[in-house]
Coordinates of C-alpha atoms in Angstrom, one line a residue:
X1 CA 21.1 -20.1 1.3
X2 CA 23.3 -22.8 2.8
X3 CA 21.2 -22.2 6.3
X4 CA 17.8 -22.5 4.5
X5 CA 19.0 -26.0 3.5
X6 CA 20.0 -26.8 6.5
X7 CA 17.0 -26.3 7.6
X8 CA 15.3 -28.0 5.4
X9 CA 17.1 -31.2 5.6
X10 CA 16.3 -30.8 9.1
X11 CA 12.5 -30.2 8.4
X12 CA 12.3 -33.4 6.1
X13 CA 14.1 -35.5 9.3
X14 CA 11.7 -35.0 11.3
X15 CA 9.0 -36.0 8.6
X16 CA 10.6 -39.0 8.2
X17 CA 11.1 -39.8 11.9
X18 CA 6.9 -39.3 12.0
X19 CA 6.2 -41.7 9.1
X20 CA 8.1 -44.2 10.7
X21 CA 6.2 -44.3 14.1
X22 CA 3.1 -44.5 11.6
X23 CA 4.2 -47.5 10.1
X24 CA 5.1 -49.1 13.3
X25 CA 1.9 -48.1 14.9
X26 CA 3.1 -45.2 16.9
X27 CA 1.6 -42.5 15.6
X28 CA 1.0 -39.6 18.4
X29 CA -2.0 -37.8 16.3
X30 CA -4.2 -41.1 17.6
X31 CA -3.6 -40.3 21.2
X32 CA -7.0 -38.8 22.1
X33 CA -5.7 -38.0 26.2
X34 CA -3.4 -37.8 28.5
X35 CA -3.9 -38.2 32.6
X36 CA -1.7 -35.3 34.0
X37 CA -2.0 -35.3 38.0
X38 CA 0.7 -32.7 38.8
X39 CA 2.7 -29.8 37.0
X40 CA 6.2 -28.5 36.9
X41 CA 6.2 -26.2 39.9
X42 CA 3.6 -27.8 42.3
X43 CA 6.0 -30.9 42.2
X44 CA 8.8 -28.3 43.6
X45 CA 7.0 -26.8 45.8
X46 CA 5.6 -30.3 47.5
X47 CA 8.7 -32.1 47.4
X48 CA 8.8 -33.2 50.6
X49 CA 4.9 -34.8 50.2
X50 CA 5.4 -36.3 47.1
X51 CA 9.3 -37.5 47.5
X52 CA 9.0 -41.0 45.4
X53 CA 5.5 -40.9 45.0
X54 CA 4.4 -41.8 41.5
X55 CA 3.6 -38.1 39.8
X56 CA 1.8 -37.9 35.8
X57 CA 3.1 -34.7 34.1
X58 CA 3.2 -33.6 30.4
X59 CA 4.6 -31.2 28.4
X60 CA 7.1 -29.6 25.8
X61 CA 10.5 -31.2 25.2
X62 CA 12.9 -28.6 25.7
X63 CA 15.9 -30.6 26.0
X64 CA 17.7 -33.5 25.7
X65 CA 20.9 -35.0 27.2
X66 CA 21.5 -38.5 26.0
X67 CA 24.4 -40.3 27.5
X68 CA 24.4 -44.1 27.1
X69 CA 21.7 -46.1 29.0
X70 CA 20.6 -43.3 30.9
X71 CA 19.3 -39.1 29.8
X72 CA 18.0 -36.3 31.2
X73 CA 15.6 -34.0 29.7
X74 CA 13.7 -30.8 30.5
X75 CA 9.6 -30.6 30.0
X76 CA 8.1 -27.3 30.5
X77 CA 4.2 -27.1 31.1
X78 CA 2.2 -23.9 31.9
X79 CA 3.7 -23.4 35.1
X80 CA 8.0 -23.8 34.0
X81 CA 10.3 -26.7 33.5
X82 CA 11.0 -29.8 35.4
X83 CA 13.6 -32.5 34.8
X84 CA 13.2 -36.0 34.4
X85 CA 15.8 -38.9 34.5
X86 CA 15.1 -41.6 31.9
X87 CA 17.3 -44.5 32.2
X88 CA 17.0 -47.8 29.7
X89 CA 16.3 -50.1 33.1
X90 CA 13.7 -48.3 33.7
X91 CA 11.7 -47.5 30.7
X92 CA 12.6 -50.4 29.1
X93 CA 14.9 -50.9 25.2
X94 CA 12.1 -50.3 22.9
X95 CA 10.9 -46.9 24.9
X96 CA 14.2 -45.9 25.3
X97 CA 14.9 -46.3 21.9
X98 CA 12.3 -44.3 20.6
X99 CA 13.1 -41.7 23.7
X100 CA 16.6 -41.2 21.7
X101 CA 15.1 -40.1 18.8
X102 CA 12.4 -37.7 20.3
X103 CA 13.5 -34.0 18.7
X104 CA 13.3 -30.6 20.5
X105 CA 9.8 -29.4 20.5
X106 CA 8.0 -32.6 21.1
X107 CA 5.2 -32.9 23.3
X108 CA 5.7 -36.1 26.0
X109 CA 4.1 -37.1 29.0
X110 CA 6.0 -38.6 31.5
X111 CA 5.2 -41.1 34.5
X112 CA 7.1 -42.0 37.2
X113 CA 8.1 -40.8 40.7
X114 CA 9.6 -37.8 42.3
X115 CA 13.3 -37.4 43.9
X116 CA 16.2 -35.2 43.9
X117 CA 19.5 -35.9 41.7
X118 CA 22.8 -35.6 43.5
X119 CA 23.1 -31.7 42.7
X120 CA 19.3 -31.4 44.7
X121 CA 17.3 -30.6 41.5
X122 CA 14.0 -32.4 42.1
X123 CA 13.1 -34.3 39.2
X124 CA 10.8 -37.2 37.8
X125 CA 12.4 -40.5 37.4
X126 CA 10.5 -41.9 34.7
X127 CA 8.9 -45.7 34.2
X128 CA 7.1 -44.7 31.4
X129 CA 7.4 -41.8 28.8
X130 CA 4.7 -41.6 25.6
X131 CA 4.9 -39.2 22.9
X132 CA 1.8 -37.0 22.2
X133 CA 2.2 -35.2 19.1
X134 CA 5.2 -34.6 16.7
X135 CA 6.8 -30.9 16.4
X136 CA 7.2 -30.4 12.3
X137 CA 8.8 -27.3 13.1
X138 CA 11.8 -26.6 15.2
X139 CA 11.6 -24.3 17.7
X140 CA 14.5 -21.1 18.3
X141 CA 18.1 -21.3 19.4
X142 CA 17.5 -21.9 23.0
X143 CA 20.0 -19.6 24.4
X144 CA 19.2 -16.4 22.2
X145 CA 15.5 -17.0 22.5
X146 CA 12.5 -15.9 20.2
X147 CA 13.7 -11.8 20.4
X148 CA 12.5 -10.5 17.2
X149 CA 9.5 -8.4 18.5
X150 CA 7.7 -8.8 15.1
X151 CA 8.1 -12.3 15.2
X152 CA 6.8 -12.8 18.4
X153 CA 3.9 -10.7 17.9
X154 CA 2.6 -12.8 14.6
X155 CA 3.4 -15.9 16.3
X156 CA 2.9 -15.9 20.0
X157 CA 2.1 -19.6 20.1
X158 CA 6.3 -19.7 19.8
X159 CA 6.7 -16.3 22.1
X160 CA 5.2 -18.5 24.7
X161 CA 7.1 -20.9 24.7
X162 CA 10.3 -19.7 24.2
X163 CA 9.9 -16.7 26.6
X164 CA 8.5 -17.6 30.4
X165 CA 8.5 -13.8 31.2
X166 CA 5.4 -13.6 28.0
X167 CA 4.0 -16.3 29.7
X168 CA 3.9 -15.1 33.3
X169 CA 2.3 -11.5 31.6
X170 CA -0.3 -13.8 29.9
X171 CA -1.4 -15.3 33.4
X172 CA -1.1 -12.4 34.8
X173 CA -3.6 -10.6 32.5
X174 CA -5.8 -13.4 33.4
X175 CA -5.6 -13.3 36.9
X176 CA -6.0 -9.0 37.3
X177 CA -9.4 -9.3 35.5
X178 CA -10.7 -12.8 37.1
X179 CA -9.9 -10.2 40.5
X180 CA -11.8 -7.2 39.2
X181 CA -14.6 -9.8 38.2
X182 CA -14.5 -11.1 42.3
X183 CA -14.1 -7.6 43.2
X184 CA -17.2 -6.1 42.1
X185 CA -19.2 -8.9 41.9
X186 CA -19.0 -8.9 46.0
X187 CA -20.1 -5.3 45.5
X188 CA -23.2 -6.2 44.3
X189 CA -21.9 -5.9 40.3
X190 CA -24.1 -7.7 37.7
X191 CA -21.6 -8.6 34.6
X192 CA -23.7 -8.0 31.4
X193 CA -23.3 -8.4 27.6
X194 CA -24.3 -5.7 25.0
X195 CA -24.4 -5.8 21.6
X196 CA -21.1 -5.0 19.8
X197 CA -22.6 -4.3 16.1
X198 CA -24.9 -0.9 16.4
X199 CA -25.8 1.1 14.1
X200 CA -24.7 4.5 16.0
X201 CA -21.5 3.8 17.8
X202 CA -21.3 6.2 20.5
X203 CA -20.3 7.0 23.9
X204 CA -16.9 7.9 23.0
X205 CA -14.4 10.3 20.7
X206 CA -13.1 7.9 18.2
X207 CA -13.8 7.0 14.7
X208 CA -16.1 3.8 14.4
X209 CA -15.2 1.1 12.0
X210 CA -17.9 0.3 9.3
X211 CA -19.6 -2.5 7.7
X212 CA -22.7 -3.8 6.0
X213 CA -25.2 -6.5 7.7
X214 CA -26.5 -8.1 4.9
X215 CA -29.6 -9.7 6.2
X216 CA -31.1 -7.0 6.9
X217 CA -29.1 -4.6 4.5
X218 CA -27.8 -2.4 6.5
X219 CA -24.4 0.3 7.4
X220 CA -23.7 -0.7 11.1
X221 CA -20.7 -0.3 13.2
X222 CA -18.6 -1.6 15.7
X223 CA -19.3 -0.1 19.3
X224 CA -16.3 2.2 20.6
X225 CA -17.6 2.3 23.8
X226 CA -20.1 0.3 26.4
X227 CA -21.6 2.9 27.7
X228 CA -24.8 4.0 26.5
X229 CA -26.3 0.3 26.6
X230 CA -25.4 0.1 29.7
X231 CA -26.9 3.2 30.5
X232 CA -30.1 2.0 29.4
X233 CA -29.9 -1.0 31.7
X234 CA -29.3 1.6 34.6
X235 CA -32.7 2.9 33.5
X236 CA -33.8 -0.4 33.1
X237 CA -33.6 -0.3 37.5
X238 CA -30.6 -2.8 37.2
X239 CA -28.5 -0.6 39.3
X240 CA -25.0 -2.0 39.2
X241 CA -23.8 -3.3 36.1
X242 CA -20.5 -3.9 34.6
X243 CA -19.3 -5.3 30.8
X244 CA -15.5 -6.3 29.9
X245 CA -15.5 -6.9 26.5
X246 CA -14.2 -5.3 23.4
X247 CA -14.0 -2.3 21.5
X248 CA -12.8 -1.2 18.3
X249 CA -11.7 2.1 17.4
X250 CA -10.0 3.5 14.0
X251 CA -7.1 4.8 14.7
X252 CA -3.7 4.2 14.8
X253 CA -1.0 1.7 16.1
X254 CA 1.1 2.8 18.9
X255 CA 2.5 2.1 22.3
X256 CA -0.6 2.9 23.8
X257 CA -3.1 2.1 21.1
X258 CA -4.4 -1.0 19.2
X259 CA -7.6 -0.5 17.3
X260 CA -9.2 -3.7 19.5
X261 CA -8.9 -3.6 22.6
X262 CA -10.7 -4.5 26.1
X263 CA -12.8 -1.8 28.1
X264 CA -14.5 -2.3 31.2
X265 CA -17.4 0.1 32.3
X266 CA -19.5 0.2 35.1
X267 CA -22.6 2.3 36.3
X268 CA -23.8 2.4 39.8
X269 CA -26.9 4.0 40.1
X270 CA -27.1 6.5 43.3
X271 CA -23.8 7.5 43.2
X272 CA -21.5 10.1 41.7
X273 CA -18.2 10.6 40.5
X274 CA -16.5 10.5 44.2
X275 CA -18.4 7.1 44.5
X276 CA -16.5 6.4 41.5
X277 CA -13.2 7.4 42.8
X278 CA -13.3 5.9 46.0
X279 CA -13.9 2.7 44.4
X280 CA -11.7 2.9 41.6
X281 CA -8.8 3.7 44.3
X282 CA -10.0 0.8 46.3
X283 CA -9.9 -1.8 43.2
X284 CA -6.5 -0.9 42.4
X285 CA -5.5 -1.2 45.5
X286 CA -7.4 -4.6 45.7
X287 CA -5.9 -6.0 42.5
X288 CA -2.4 -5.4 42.8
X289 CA -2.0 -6.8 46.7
X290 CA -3.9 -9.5 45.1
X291 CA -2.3 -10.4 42.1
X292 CA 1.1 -8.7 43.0
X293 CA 0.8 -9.6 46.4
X294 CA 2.2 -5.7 47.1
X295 CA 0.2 -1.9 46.3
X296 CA 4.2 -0.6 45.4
X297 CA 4.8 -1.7 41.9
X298 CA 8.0 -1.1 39.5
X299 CA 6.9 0.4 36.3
X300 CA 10.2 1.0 34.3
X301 CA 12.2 3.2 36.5
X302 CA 9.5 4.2 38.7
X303 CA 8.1 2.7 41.7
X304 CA 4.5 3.1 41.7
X305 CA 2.7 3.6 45.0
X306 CA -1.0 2.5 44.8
X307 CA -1.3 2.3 48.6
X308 CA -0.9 5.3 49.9
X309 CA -4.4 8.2 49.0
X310 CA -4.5 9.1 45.4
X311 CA -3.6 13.1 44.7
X312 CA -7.3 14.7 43.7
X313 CA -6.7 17.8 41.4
X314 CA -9.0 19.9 39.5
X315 CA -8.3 20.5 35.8
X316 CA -7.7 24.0 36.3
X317 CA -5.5 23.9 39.1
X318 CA -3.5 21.6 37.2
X319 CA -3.1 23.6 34.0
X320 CA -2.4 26.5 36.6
X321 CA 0.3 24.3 38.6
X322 CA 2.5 23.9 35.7
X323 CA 2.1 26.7 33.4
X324 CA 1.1 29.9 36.0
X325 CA -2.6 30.4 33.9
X326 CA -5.4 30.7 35.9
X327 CA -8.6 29.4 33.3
X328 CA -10.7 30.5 35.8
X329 CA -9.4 34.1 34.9
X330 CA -9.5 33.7 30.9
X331 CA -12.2 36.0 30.2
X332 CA -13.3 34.1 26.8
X333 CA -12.6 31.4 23.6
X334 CA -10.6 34.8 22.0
X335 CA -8.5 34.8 25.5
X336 CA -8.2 31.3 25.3
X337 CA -6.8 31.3 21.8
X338 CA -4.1 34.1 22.4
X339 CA -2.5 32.1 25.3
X340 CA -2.5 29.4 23.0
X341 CA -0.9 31.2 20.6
X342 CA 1.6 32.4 22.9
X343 CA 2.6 29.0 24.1
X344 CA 2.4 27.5 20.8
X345 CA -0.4 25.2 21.3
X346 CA -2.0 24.4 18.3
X347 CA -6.0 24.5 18.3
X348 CA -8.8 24.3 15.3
X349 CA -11.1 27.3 14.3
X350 CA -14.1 25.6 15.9
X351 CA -12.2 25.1 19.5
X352 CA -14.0 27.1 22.5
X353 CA -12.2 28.3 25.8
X354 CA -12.7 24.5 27.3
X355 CA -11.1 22.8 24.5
X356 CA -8.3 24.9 24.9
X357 CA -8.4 24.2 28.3
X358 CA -7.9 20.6 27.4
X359 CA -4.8 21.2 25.0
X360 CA -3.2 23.1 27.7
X361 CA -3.3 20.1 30.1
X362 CA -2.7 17.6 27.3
X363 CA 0.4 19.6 26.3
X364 CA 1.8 20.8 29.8
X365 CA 0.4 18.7 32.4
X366 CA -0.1 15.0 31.6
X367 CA 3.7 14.1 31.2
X368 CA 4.0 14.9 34.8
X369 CA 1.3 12.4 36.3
X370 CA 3.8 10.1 37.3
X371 CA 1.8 8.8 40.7
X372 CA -1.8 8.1 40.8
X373 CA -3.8 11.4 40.2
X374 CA -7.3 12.1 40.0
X375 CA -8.2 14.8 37.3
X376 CA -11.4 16.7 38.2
X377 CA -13.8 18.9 36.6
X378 CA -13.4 18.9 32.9
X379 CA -14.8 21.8 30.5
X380 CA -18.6 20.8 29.4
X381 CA -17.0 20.8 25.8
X382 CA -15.1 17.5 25.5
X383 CA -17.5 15.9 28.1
X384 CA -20.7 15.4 26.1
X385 CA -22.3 12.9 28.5
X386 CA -21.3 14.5 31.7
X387 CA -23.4 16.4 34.5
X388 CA -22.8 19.9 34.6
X389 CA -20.9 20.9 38.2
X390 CA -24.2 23.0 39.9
X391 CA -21.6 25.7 41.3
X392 CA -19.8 26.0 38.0
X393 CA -22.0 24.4 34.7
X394 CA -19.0 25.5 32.5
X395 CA -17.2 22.4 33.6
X396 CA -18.5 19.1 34.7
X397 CA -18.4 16.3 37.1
X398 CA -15.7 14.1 35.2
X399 CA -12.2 12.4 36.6
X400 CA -9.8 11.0 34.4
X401 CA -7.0 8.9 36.7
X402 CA -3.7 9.1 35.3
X403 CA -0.4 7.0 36.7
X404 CA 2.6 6.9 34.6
X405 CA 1.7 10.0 32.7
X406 CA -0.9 7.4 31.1
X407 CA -4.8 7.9 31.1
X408 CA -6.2 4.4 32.9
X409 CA -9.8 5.0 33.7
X410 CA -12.6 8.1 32.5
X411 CA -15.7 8.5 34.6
X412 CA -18.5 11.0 35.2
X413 CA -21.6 11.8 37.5
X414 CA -23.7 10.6 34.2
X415 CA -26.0 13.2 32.3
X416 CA -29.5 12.0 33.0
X417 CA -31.1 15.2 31.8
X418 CA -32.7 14.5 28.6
X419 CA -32.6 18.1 27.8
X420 CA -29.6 19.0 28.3
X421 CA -28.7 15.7 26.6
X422 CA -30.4 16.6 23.3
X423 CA -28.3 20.0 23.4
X424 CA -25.1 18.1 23.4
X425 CA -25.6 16.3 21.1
X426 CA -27.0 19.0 18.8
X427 CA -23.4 20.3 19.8
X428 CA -21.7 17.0 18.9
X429 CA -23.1 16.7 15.4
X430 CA -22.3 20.3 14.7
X431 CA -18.8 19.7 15.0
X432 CA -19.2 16.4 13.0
X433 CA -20.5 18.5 10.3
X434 CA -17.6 21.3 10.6
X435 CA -15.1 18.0 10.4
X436 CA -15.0 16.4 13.5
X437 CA -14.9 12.6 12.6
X438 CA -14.7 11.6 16.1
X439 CA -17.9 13.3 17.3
X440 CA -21.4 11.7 18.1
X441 CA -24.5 11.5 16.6
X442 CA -28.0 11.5 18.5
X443 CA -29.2 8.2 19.6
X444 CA -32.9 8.4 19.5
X445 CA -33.6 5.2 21.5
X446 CA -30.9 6.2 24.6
X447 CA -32.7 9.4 24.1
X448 CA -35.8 8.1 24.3
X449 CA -34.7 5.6 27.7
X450 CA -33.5 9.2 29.1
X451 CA -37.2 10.5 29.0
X452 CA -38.5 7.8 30.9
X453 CA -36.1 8.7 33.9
X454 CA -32.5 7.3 35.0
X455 CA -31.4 7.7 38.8
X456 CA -28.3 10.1 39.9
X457 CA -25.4 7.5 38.7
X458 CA -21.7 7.0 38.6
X459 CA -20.0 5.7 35.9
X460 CA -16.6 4.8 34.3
X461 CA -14.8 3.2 31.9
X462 CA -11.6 1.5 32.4
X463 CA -8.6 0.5 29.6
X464 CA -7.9 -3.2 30.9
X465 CA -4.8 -3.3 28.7
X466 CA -3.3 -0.2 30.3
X467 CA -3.9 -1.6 34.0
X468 CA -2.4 -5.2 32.8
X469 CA 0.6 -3.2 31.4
X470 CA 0.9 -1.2 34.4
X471 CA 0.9 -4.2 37.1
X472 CA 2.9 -6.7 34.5
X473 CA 5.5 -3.5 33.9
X474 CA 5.2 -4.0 30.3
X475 CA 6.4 -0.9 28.3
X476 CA 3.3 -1.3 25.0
X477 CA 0.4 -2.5 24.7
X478 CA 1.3 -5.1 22.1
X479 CA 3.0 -6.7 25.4
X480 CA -0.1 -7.5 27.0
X481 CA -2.1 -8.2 23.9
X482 CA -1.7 -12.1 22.7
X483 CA -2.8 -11.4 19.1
X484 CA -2.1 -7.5 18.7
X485 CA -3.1 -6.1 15.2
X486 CA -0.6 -6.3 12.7
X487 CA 0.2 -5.8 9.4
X488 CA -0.8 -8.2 6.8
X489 CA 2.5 -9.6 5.0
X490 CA 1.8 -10.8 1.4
X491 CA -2.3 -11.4 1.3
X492 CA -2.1 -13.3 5.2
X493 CA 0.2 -12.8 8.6
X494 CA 3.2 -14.7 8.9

């Protein structure tokens, strides 16, 4: 109780310190602009160029260190913290003055020129400082930092600015997808937008979310996945195409999972899914040298090696490297469910031989995919959109890459038989009706774009998010999200 009134006297101060500028015809909310020509670390980094030339920067207050006629304070902009010396002489009794009274959490900008201070920090020496709005609120304890995670989540605007490691992941996350943009767009990429309110959300396992378009009164839903719009576009003769946008799923909240999030996909017609891996390998690749400026990155304890070829195994082989069963020898869905019975991996009635497949490699083979690893040649059952493999049409022509044990990117030779097609989705919609909420419906009009013919093509989708997290070493997804969903506390986030 005794903090909480603390804080409030403190609260009310700086209230009062605002109405007076007002009534002395200071008030920072009239300043419209500020001319900034240089930030925090470019001034560092150019010292000996501009050494006592006159520099404009701007910023947070982030502390203050009055001591008679002359101070030293720290302003942090995007890029870190610089120092500046203000000295009465200088910026003159009145400025000074009102310099004095400036509180943590202020935003100033400050003119003047650049030198060094007798310990060789380079710093502004400034001739003229104005405030440019008044912090009402007062910022964490600097030393501890802003380390409740729930905190920082509902109020990244704070996580910012009290933590520079958020906001080197938050520029990083910008930069990774401004390279994939450059990246395929030299490839001959178009970047499209589809719609994200449909009214059958498919192209992916995962419950929709639901709503009602009133103009036209109507159930539609937000997309889960980019792909079947996109596919239409491949039919359309536009023959490389990529979206980054996002997608909403219903499902739950965890490390790995936040029911928005961003997905990138992108079909190349005349191609397959060894087009797909080769480029997907050489984007990585591309991103991390570019944005890391290295292809080894640290993931927790792990060193990551994106540089060297990227392991190719078949989903089969995989399940048989660690667990000794050959599916290739499992005669049918009754074998299949007696092995899973025997290892104790649980399975619904309505599971067939390549599902169980699938729980086997969930179960016993992902936690091993520490290095970059191609998975091949999923069962037709939990690939719904996939081309049949000619040699084997039990399995298809799918990859899922996994690093870190983590899935980061899905891609197929697309289905383009309409036939075929319409069977799988007969399939799909028969295990919606036996309880599968994550199953697709038949889209008549993709159906319908099918008929009129698309070419042989490759396609994928990617989980941004994941590849942020794995080049930023960030341990959840909520890390690389600025706003992640969470819980509303009392009617609206705190």
């Amino acid at each position: 109780m005794e903090k909480e009134q603390d804080l409030g006297k403190l609260l009310k101060v700086r209230r009062e310190k605002l109405s007076a500028l007002q009534e002395a015809g200071k008030d920072p909310f009239l300043i419209t602009k500020y001319d900034v020509t240089h930030h925090s670390e470019e001034i560092k980094a150019k010292f000996e160029e501009l050494e006592n030339k006159k520099v404009s920067v701007a910023g947070r207050l982030m502390s203050k260190r009055v001591m008679g006629k002359a101070s030293f304070c720290h302003v942090q902009d995007l890029e870190g913290m610089i120092q500046c010396y203000v000295a009465r002489d200088s910026l003159g009794e009145e400025s000074y003055a009102d310099f004095k009274k400036y509180d943590i959490g202020d935003l100033v900008g400050i003119e003047g020129f650049v030198f060094k201070t007798k310990t060789g920090e380079t710093s502004v020496h400034a001739e003229k400082m104005t405030l440019l709005s008044k912090s009402l609120q007062i910022l964490p304890e600097k030393w501890h930092g802003l380390t409740n995670t729930d905190i920082r989540y509902r109020q990244r605007y704070t996580d910012l600015i009290m933590n520079e490691d958020v906001r080197k992941t938050f520029v990083a996350r910008s930069r990774i997808i401004s390279s994939i943009r450059r990246y395929l767009d030299e490839r001959g990429f178009l970047e499209v937008e589809t719609p994200m309110l449909v009214s059958n959300a498919g192209g992916a396992a995962a419950r929709p979310f639901e709503t009602h378009y009133n103009a036209l009164n109507e159930d539609v839903k937000l997309r889960i996945s980019l792909e079947l719009y996109l596919k239409r576009l491949i039919v359309g003769g536009m023959e490389r195409v990529y979206e980054i946008g996002r997608v909403f799923r219903n499902e739950g909240l965890d490390t790995r999972h936040n029911p928005e999030f961003t997905l990138m996909e992108l079909y190349q017609a005349y191609t397959d899914y060894n087009g797909m891996m080769d480029l997907t390998e050489d984007m990585f690749r591309h991103v991390a040298q570019e944005v890391c400026g290295t292809t080894t990155v640290p993931y927790g304890e792990e060193m990551i090696d994106l540089g060297k070829p990227f392991e190719r195994i078949t989903m089969v082989d995989a399940v048989k490297k660690y667990t000794g069963i050959d599916f290739d020898e499992v005669a049918d869905t009754a074998a299949a469910k007696k092995l899973a019975d025997e290892k104790n991996v649980h399975y619904e009635e309505r599971h067939t031989k390549g599902d169980i497949l699938n729980l086997f490699f969930e179960e016993f083979v992902e936690e091993h995919l520490i290095q970059p690893t191609f998975v091949m040649d999923h069962p037709v059952e939990v690939s719904p959109l996939t081309k049949r493999k000619p040699d084997k049409p039990d399995h298809v022509e799918r990859f899922e890459l996994f690093i870190m044990a983590r899935e980061m990117c899905n891609a197929y030779s697309e289905l383009n038989d309409p036939i075929d097609q319409r069977e799988r989705f007969r399939a799909q919609e028969a295990a919606l009706a036996a309880g599968d909420e994550e199953a697709n419906t038949t889209d008549e009009d993709f159906m319908n774009a099918l008929e009129i013919g698309m070419p042989p093509t490759g396609g994928i989708g990617y989980g941004i998010d994941r590849l942020v997290m794995l080049l930023t070493n960030q341990p959840a997804i909520r890390d690389v999200l600025l706003f992640p969903t969470m819980k509303t506390l009392g009617g609206k986030d705190q």
